[in-house]
């Protein structure tokens, strides 16, 4: 989400949500994007087709993301596809997108836990 992209956090989050929902690429393509690739000698790498899978310590299970850094800002598009969660973080600081991971993880954890509570409450009715 860097490289001169002009956007808002809302639009980037919508893009990530639609990417997961089959509106941008086919579900089979998204599955490939969120599956770790292998090098020609068979080593697994934490990168699918355009998205990073895991790689940051304490990242929530099944999290995929991509970040960007431009002069003056850092961005991170973060998804939990199995939970249908998409987050976009844009800050006006330069740095490593992975440095946003603890904050983004905590937001995702709060959203995921609330979704689970709501689903559980709905099934108990």
N, C-alpha and C. Protein backbone atom coordinates (compact mmCIF):
# COMPACT_ATOMS: atom_id res chain seq x y z
N UNK A 1 0.79 -1.21 0.00
CA UNK A 1 0.00 0.00 0.00
C UNK A 1 0.84 1.28 0.00
N UNK A 2 2.05 1.23 -0.45
CA UNK A 2 2.86 2.43 -0.58
C UNK A 2 3.04 2.75 -2.04
N UNK A 3 4.23 3.09 -2.43
CA UNK A 3 4.56 3.28 -3.83
C UNK A 3 3.80 4.39 -4.52
N UNK A 4 3.49 5.47 -3.80
CA UNK A 4 2.81 6.58 -4.42
C UNK A 4 1.30 6.45 -4.46
N UNK A 5 0.75 5.47 -3.79
CA UNK A 5 -0.69 5.28 -3.74
C UNK A 5 -1.33 6.48 -3.04
N UNK A 6 -2.35 7.03 -3.61
CA UNK A 6 -3.10 8.10 -2.98
C UNK A 6 -4.44 7.51 -2.59
N UNK A 7 -4.67 7.42 -1.28
CA UNK A 7 -5.87 6.75 -0.81
C UNK A 7 -6.18 7.22 0.60
N UNK A 8 -7.22 6.64 1.14
CA UNK A 8 -7.60 6.86 2.54
C UNK A 8 -7.59 5.51 3.24
N UNK A 9 -7.57 5.54 4.55
CA UNK A 9 -7.63 4.30 5.31
C UNK A 9 -8.93 3.55 4.99
N UNK A 10 -10.02 4.28 4.86
CA UNK A 10 -11.31 3.66 4.56
C UNK A 10 -11.27 2.95 3.21
N UNK A 11 -10.74 3.61 2.18
CA UNK A 11 -10.68 3.00 0.86
C UNK A 11 -9.74 1.79 0.84
N UNK A 12 -8.62 1.89 1.55
CA UNK A 12 -7.70 0.76 1.60
C UNK A 12 -8.33 -0.43 2.32
N UNK A 13 -9.06 -0.17 3.40
CA UNK A 13 -9.76 -1.25 4.11
C UNK A 13 -10.85 -1.86 3.23
N UNK A 14 -11.58 -1.01 2.50
CA UNK A 14 -12.60 -1.53 1.58
C UNK A 14 -11.97 -2.41 0.52
N UNK A 15 -10.83 -1.97 -0.02
CA UNK A 15 -10.13 -2.77 -1.02
C UNK A 15 -9.76 -4.13 -0.44
N UNK A 16 -9.19 -4.14 0.77
CA UNK A 16 -8.80 -5.40 1.41
C UNK A 16 -10.01 -6.30 1.64
N UNK A 17 -11.12 -5.71 2.05
CA UNK A 17 -12.34 -6.50 2.27
C UNK A 17 -12.85 -7.08 0.96
N UNK A 18 -12.84 -6.28 -0.08
CA UNK A 18 -13.34 -6.76 -1.39
C UNK A 18 -12.37 -7.77 -2.01
N UNK A 19 -11.09 -7.61 -1.71
CA UNK A 19 -10.09 -8.58 -2.18
C UNK A 19 -10.41 -9.96 -1.60
N UNK A 20 -10.75 -9.99 -0.31
CA UNK A 20 -11.11 -11.25 0.35
C UNK A 20 -12.44 -11.79 -0.14
N UNK A 21 -13.34 -10.90 -0.55
CA UNK A 21 -14.70 -11.29 -0.89
C UNK A 21 -14.91 -11.73 -2.32
N UNK A 22 -13.85 -11.78 -3.12
CA UNK A 22 -13.98 -12.25 -4.49
C UNK A 22 -14.38 -11.19 -5.49
N UNK A 23 -14.38 -9.93 -5.07
CA UNK A 23 -14.76 -8.85 -5.98
C UNK A 23 -13.58 -8.33 -6.81
N UNK A 24 -12.37 -8.53 -6.36
CA UNK A 24 -11.18 -8.02 -7.05
C UNK A 24 -10.49 -9.14 -7.82
N UNK A 25 -10.34 -10.28 -7.18
CA UNK A 25 -9.77 -11.46 -7.83
C UNK A 25 -10.65 -12.65 -7.48
N UNK A 26 -10.52 -13.70 -8.25
CA UNK A 26 -11.30 -14.92 -7.97
C UNK A 26 -10.88 -15.50 -6.61
N UNK A 27 -11.79 -16.17 -5.93
CA UNK A 27 -11.44 -16.80 -4.65
C UNK A 27 -10.23 -17.74 -4.77
N UNK A 28 -10.10 -18.46 -5.88
CA UNK A 28 -8.94 -19.35 -6.05
C UNK A 28 -7.64 -18.54 -6.14
N UNK A 29 -7.71 -17.39 -6.78
CA UNK A 29 -6.53 -16.52 -6.87
C UNK A 29 -6.18 -15.98 -5.49
N UNK A 30 -7.20 -15.56 -4.74
CA UNK A 30 -6.94 -15.05 -3.39
C UNK A 30 -6.34 -16.14 -2.52
N UNK A 31 -6.78 -17.37 -2.68
CA UNK A 31 -6.21 -18.49 -1.93
C UNK A 31 -4.72 -18.63 -2.26
N UNK A 32 -4.35 -18.45 -3.52
CA UNK A 32 -2.94 -18.51 -3.89
C UNK A 32 -2.18 -17.34 -3.29
N UNK A 33 -2.81 -16.17 -3.26
CA UNK A 33 -2.17 -14.99 -2.70
C UNK A 33 -1.88 -15.15 -1.21
N UNK A 34 -2.67 -15.97 -0.54
CA UNK A 34 -2.54 -16.14 0.91
C UNK A 34 -1.92 -17.49 1.30
N UNK A 35 -1.25 -18.11 0.36
CA UNK A 35 -0.54 -19.36 0.61
C UNK A 35 0.95 -19.12 0.43
N UNK A 36 1.73 -19.56 1.40
CA UNK A 36 3.18 -19.36 1.31
C UNK A 36 3.73 -20.04 0.07
N UNK A 37 4.61 -19.33 -0.61
CA UNK A 37 5.24 -19.86 -1.83
C UNK A 37 6.46 -20.69 -1.46
N UNK A 38 6.99 -21.37 -2.45
CA UNK A 38 8.22 -22.15 -2.27
C UNK A 38 9.22 -21.73 -3.33
N UNK A 39 10.48 -21.71 -2.92
CA UNK A 39 11.54 -21.41 -3.88
C UNK A 39 11.75 -22.63 -4.77
N UNK A 40 12.57 -22.48 -5.81
CA UNK A 40 12.80 -23.61 -6.73
C UNK A 40 13.47 -24.78 -6.02
N UNK A 41 14.16 -24.51 -4.90
CA UNK A 41 14.76 -25.62 -4.16
C UNK A 41 13.88 -26.11 -3.01
N UNK A 42 12.60 -25.66 -2.99
CA UNK A 42 11.63 -26.21 -2.05
C UNK A 42 11.49 -25.50 -0.73
N UNK A 43 12.25 -24.44 -0.48
CA UNK A 43 12.13 -23.73 0.79
C UNK A 43 10.87 -22.86 0.80
N UNK A 44 10.12 -22.95 1.90
CA UNK A 44 8.91 -22.15 2.04
C UNK A 44 9.30 -20.72 2.38
N UNK A 45 8.64 -19.77 1.75
CA UNK A 45 8.87 -18.35 2.03
C UNK A 45 7.55 -17.72 2.48
N UNK A 46 7.61 -16.69 3.34
CA UNK A 46 6.38 -16.11 3.88
C UNK A 46 5.73 -15.09 2.94
N UNK A 47 5.65 -15.43 1.68
CA UNK A 47 5.09 -14.52 0.70
C UNK A 47 4.25 -15.29 -0.29
N UNK A 48 3.03 -14.85 -0.49
CA UNK A 48 2.17 -15.44 -1.51
C UNK A 48 2.29 -14.59 -2.76
N UNK A 49 1.24 -14.47 -3.49
CA UNK A 49 1.23 -13.59 -4.66
C UNK A 49 0.84 -12.19 -4.22
N UNK A 50 1.81 -11.40 -3.82
CA UNK A 50 1.57 -10.01 -3.45
C UNK A 50 1.24 -9.75 -2.00
N UNK A 51 1.15 -10.78 -1.17
CA UNK A 51 0.85 -10.60 0.24
C UNK A 51 1.84 -11.38 1.10
N UNK A 52 2.11 -10.84 2.26
CA UNK A 52 3.01 -11.49 3.22
C UNK A 52 2.16 -12.29 4.18
N UNK A 53 2.55 -13.53 4.44
CA UNK A 53 1.81 -14.40 5.34
C UNK A 53 2.64 -14.55 6.61
N UNK A 54 2.09 -14.05 7.71
CA UNK A 54 2.82 -14.13 8.97
C UNK A 54 4.06 -13.28 8.96
N UNK A 55 5.16 -13.85 9.33
CA UNK A 55 6.51 -13.29 9.33
C UNK A 55 6.82 -12.40 10.52
N UNK A 56 5.87 -11.69 11.07
CA UNK A 56 6.13 -10.81 12.20
C UNK A 56 5.82 -11.56 13.48
N UNK A 57 6.71 -11.46 14.46
CA UNK A 57 6.52 -12.15 15.73
C UNK A 57 5.18 -11.74 16.36
N UNK A 58 4.49 -12.69 16.90
CA UNK A 58 3.21 -12.51 17.59
C UNK A 58 2.07 -12.12 16.66
N UNK A 59 2.25 -12.27 15.35
CA UNK A 59 1.16 -11.98 14.43
C UNK A 59 0.06 -13.00 14.68
N UNK A 60 -1.18 -12.57 14.58
CA UNK A 60 -2.29 -13.50 14.77
C UNK A 60 -2.22 -14.61 13.73
N UNK A 61 -2.66 -15.82 14.08
CA UNK A 61 -2.64 -16.93 13.12
C UNK A 61 -3.43 -16.57 11.87
N UNK A 62 -2.91 -16.97 10.74
CA UNK A 62 -3.57 -16.77 9.44
C UNK A 62 -3.62 -15.32 8.99
N UNK A 63 -2.89 -14.42 9.63
CA UNK A 63 -2.87 -13.03 9.20
C UNK A 63 -2.05 -12.89 7.93
N UNK A 64 -2.54 -12.09 7.02
CA UNK A 64 -1.80 -11.73 5.80
C UNK A 64 -1.79 -10.22 5.71
N UNK A 65 -0.73 -9.70 5.13
CA UNK A 65 -0.61 -8.26 5.12
C UNK A 65 0.36 -7.79 4.04
N UNK A 66 0.36 -6.51 3.85
CA UNK A 66 1.38 -5.87 3.03
C UNK A 66 1.48 -4.44 3.51
N UNK A 67 2.68 -3.96 3.53
CA UNK A 67 2.90 -2.60 4.00
C UNK A 67 3.64 -1.77 2.97
N UNK A 68 3.72 -0.52 3.26
CA UNK A 68 4.43 0.39 2.38
C UNK A 68 5.00 1.56 3.16
N UNK A 69 6.09 2.09 2.66
CA UNK A 69 6.72 3.25 3.27
C UNK A 69 7.06 4.24 2.17
N UNK A 70 6.64 5.45 2.35
CA UNK A 70 7.00 6.55 1.48
C UNK A 70 7.53 7.65 2.38
N UNK A 71 8.18 8.61 1.80
CA UNK A 71 8.67 9.71 2.60
C UNK A 71 7.50 10.37 3.33
N UNK A 72 7.55 10.30 4.64
CA UNK A 72 6.52 10.94 5.45
C UNK A 72 5.39 10.05 5.94
N UNK A 73 5.30 8.81 5.46
CA UNK A 73 4.21 7.98 5.97
C UNK A 73 4.52 6.49 5.85
N UNK A 74 3.78 5.71 6.61
CA UNK A 74 3.86 4.25 6.60
C UNK A 74 2.44 3.71 6.57
N UNK A 75 2.23 2.62 5.82
CA UNK A 75 0.90 2.02 5.72
C UNK A 75 0.97 0.52 5.94
N UNK A 76 -0.16 -0.04 6.31
CA UNK A 76 -0.26 -1.48 6.45
C UNK A 76 -1.69 -1.90 6.14
N UNK A 77 -1.85 -2.80 5.18
CA UNK A 77 -3.14 -3.44 4.92
C UNK A 77 -3.03 -4.83 5.54
N UNK A 78 -3.95 -5.17 6.41
CA UNK A 78 -3.86 -6.37 7.25
C UNK A 78 -5.19 -7.11 7.16
N UNK A 79 -5.13 -8.41 6.95
CA UNK A 79 -6.35 -9.20 6.81
C UNK A 79 -6.27 -10.49 7.62
N UNK A 80 -7.40 -10.88 8.13
CA UNK A 80 -7.61 -12.22 8.69
C UNK A 80 -8.70 -12.85 7.83
N UNK A 81 -8.31 -13.47 6.72
CA UNK A 81 -9.31 -13.96 5.76
C UNK A 81 -10.34 -14.93 6.34
N UNK A 82 -9.92 -15.82 7.22
CA UNK A 82 -10.87 -16.79 7.79
C UNK A 82 -11.92 -16.10 8.65
N UNK A 83 -11.56 -14.96 9.20
CA UNK A 83 -12.48 -14.19 10.06
C UNK A 83 -13.19 -13.09 9.27
N UNK A 84 -12.79 -12.89 8.01
CA UNK A 84 -13.34 -11.82 7.17
C UNK A 84 -13.10 -10.45 7.79
N UNK A 85 -11.87 -10.24 8.29
CA UNK A 85 -11.48 -8.97 8.89
C UNK A 85 -10.45 -8.32 7.99
N UNK A 86 -10.64 -7.03 7.74
CA UNK A 86 -9.68 -6.25 6.96
C UNK A 86 -9.44 -4.93 7.69
N UNK A 87 -8.18 -4.61 7.89
CA UNK A 87 -7.80 -3.36 8.55
C UNK A 87 -6.82 -2.60 7.67
N UNK A 88 -6.86 -1.30 7.75
CA UNK A 88 -5.88 -0.46 7.07
C UNK A 88 -5.38 0.57 8.06
N UNK A 89 -4.08 0.64 8.19
CA UNK A 89 -3.46 1.59 9.10
C UNK A 89 -2.57 2.52 8.28
N UNK A 90 -2.78 3.80 8.40
CA UNK A 90 -1.95 4.80 7.75
C UNK A 90 -1.47 5.76 8.83
N UNK A 91 -0.17 5.96 8.90
CA UNK A 91 0.38 6.90 9.87
C UNK A 91 1.31 7.87 9.16
N UNK A 92 1.41 9.07 9.70
CA UNK A 92 2.26 10.07 9.07
C UNK A 92 3.67 10.06 9.66
N UNK A 93 4.23 8.88 9.76
CA UNK A 93 5.59 8.65 10.21
C UNK A 93 6.26 7.69 9.25
N UNK A 94 7.52 7.88 8.99
CA UNK A 94 8.26 6.91 8.17
C UNK A 94 8.74 5.79 9.07
N UNK A 95 8.77 4.60 8.54
CA UNK A 95 9.27 3.48 9.32
C UNK A 95 9.02 2.18 8.60
N UNK A 96 9.16 1.13 9.35
CA UNK A 96 8.96 -0.21 8.82
C UNK A 96 7.51 -0.59 9.05
N UNK A 97 6.78 -1.04 8.00
CA UNK A 97 5.38 -1.41 8.20
C UNK A 97 5.18 -2.43 9.32
N UNK A 98 6.14 -3.32 9.48
CA UNK A 98 6.04 -4.32 10.54
C UNK A 98 5.97 -3.72 11.93
N UNK A 99 6.47 -2.48 12.08
CA UNK A 99 6.39 -1.84 13.39
C UNK A 99 4.96 -1.50 13.77
N UNK A 100 4.05 -1.51 12.79
CA UNK A 100 2.63 -1.29 13.07
C UNK A 100 1.94 -2.58 13.52
N UNK A 101 2.63 -3.70 13.41
CA UNK A 101 2.01 -5.00 13.69
C UNK A 101 1.43 -5.13 15.10
N UNK A 102 2.14 -4.73 16.16
CA UNK A 102 1.54 -4.92 17.49
C UNK A 102 0.21 -4.17 17.63
N UNK A 103 0.15 -2.95 17.15
CA UNK A 103 -1.07 -2.15 17.20
C UNK A 103 -2.16 -2.79 16.35
N UNK A 104 -1.80 -3.18 15.13
CA UNK A 104 -2.76 -3.76 14.20
C UNK A 104 -3.26 -5.10 14.73
N UNK A 105 -2.36 -5.90 15.29
CA UNK A 105 -2.76 -7.18 15.89
C UNK A 105 -3.79 -6.98 16.99
N UNK A 106 -3.55 -5.99 17.84
CA UNK A 106 -4.47 -5.76 18.95
C UNK A 106 -5.84 -5.33 18.44
N UNK A 107 -5.88 -4.46 17.44
CA UNK A 107 -7.16 -4.08 16.84
C UNK A 107 -7.86 -5.30 16.25
N UNK A 108 -7.13 -6.10 15.51
CA UNK A 108 -7.71 -7.30 14.89
C UNK A 108 -8.21 -8.27 15.96
N UNK A 109 -7.45 -8.41 17.03
CA UNK A 109 -7.86 -9.31 18.12
C UNK A 109 -9.18 -8.83 18.75
N UNK A 110 -9.30 -7.53 18.98
CA UNK A 110 -10.52 -6.97 19.56
C UNK A 110 -11.71 -7.22 18.63
N UNK A 111 -11.54 -6.95 17.35
CA UNK A 111 -12.61 -7.15 16.38
C UNK A 111 -12.99 -8.63 16.29
N UNK A 112 -11.97 -9.50 16.19
CA UNK A 112 -12.22 -10.94 16.09
C UNK A 112 -12.98 -11.45 17.31
N UNK A 113 -12.53 -11.04 18.50
CA UNK A 113 -13.18 -11.51 19.73
C UNK A 113 -14.61 -11.00 19.83
N UNK A 114 -14.85 -9.77 19.39
CA UNK A 114 -16.21 -9.24 19.42
C UNK A 114 -17.11 -9.97 18.42
N UNK A 115 -16.58 -10.27 17.24
CA UNK A 115 -17.35 -11.04 16.27
C UNK A 115 -17.72 -12.41 16.82
N UNK A 116 -16.78 -13.04 17.49
CA UNK A 116 -17.04 -14.36 18.07
C UNK A 116 -18.08 -14.27 19.18
N UNK A 117 -17.99 -13.23 20.03
CA UNK A 117 -18.99 -13.06 21.11
C UNK A 117 -20.38 -12.85 20.51
N UNK A 118 -20.45 -12.01 19.49
CA UNK A 118 -21.74 -11.73 18.86
C UNK A 118 -22.32 -12.99 18.22
N UNK A 119 -21.49 -13.77 17.55
CA UNK A 119 -21.96 -15.01 16.91
C UNK A 119 -22.42 -16.01 17.97
N UNK A 120 -21.69 -16.08 19.07
CA UNK A 120 -22.06 -17.00 20.15
C UNK A 120 -23.38 -16.57 20.79
N UNK A 121 -23.55 -15.29 21.02
CA UNK A 121 -24.79 -14.78 21.60
C UNK A 121 -25.98 -15.04 20.66
N UNK A 122 -25.74 -14.92 19.37
CA UNK A 122 -26.80 -15.14 18.39
C UNK A 122 -27.25 -16.60 18.38
N UNK A 123 -26.30 -17.54 18.52
CA UNK A 123 -26.64 -18.96 18.51
C UNK A 123 -27.34 -19.39 19.79
N UNK A 124 -27.14 -18.65 20.86
CA UNK A 124 -27.77 -19.01 22.15
C UNK A 124 -29.21 -18.55 22.21
N UNK A 125 -29.63 -17.68 21.29
CA UNK A 125 -31.01 -17.16 21.33
C UNK A 125 -31.99 -18.18 20.87
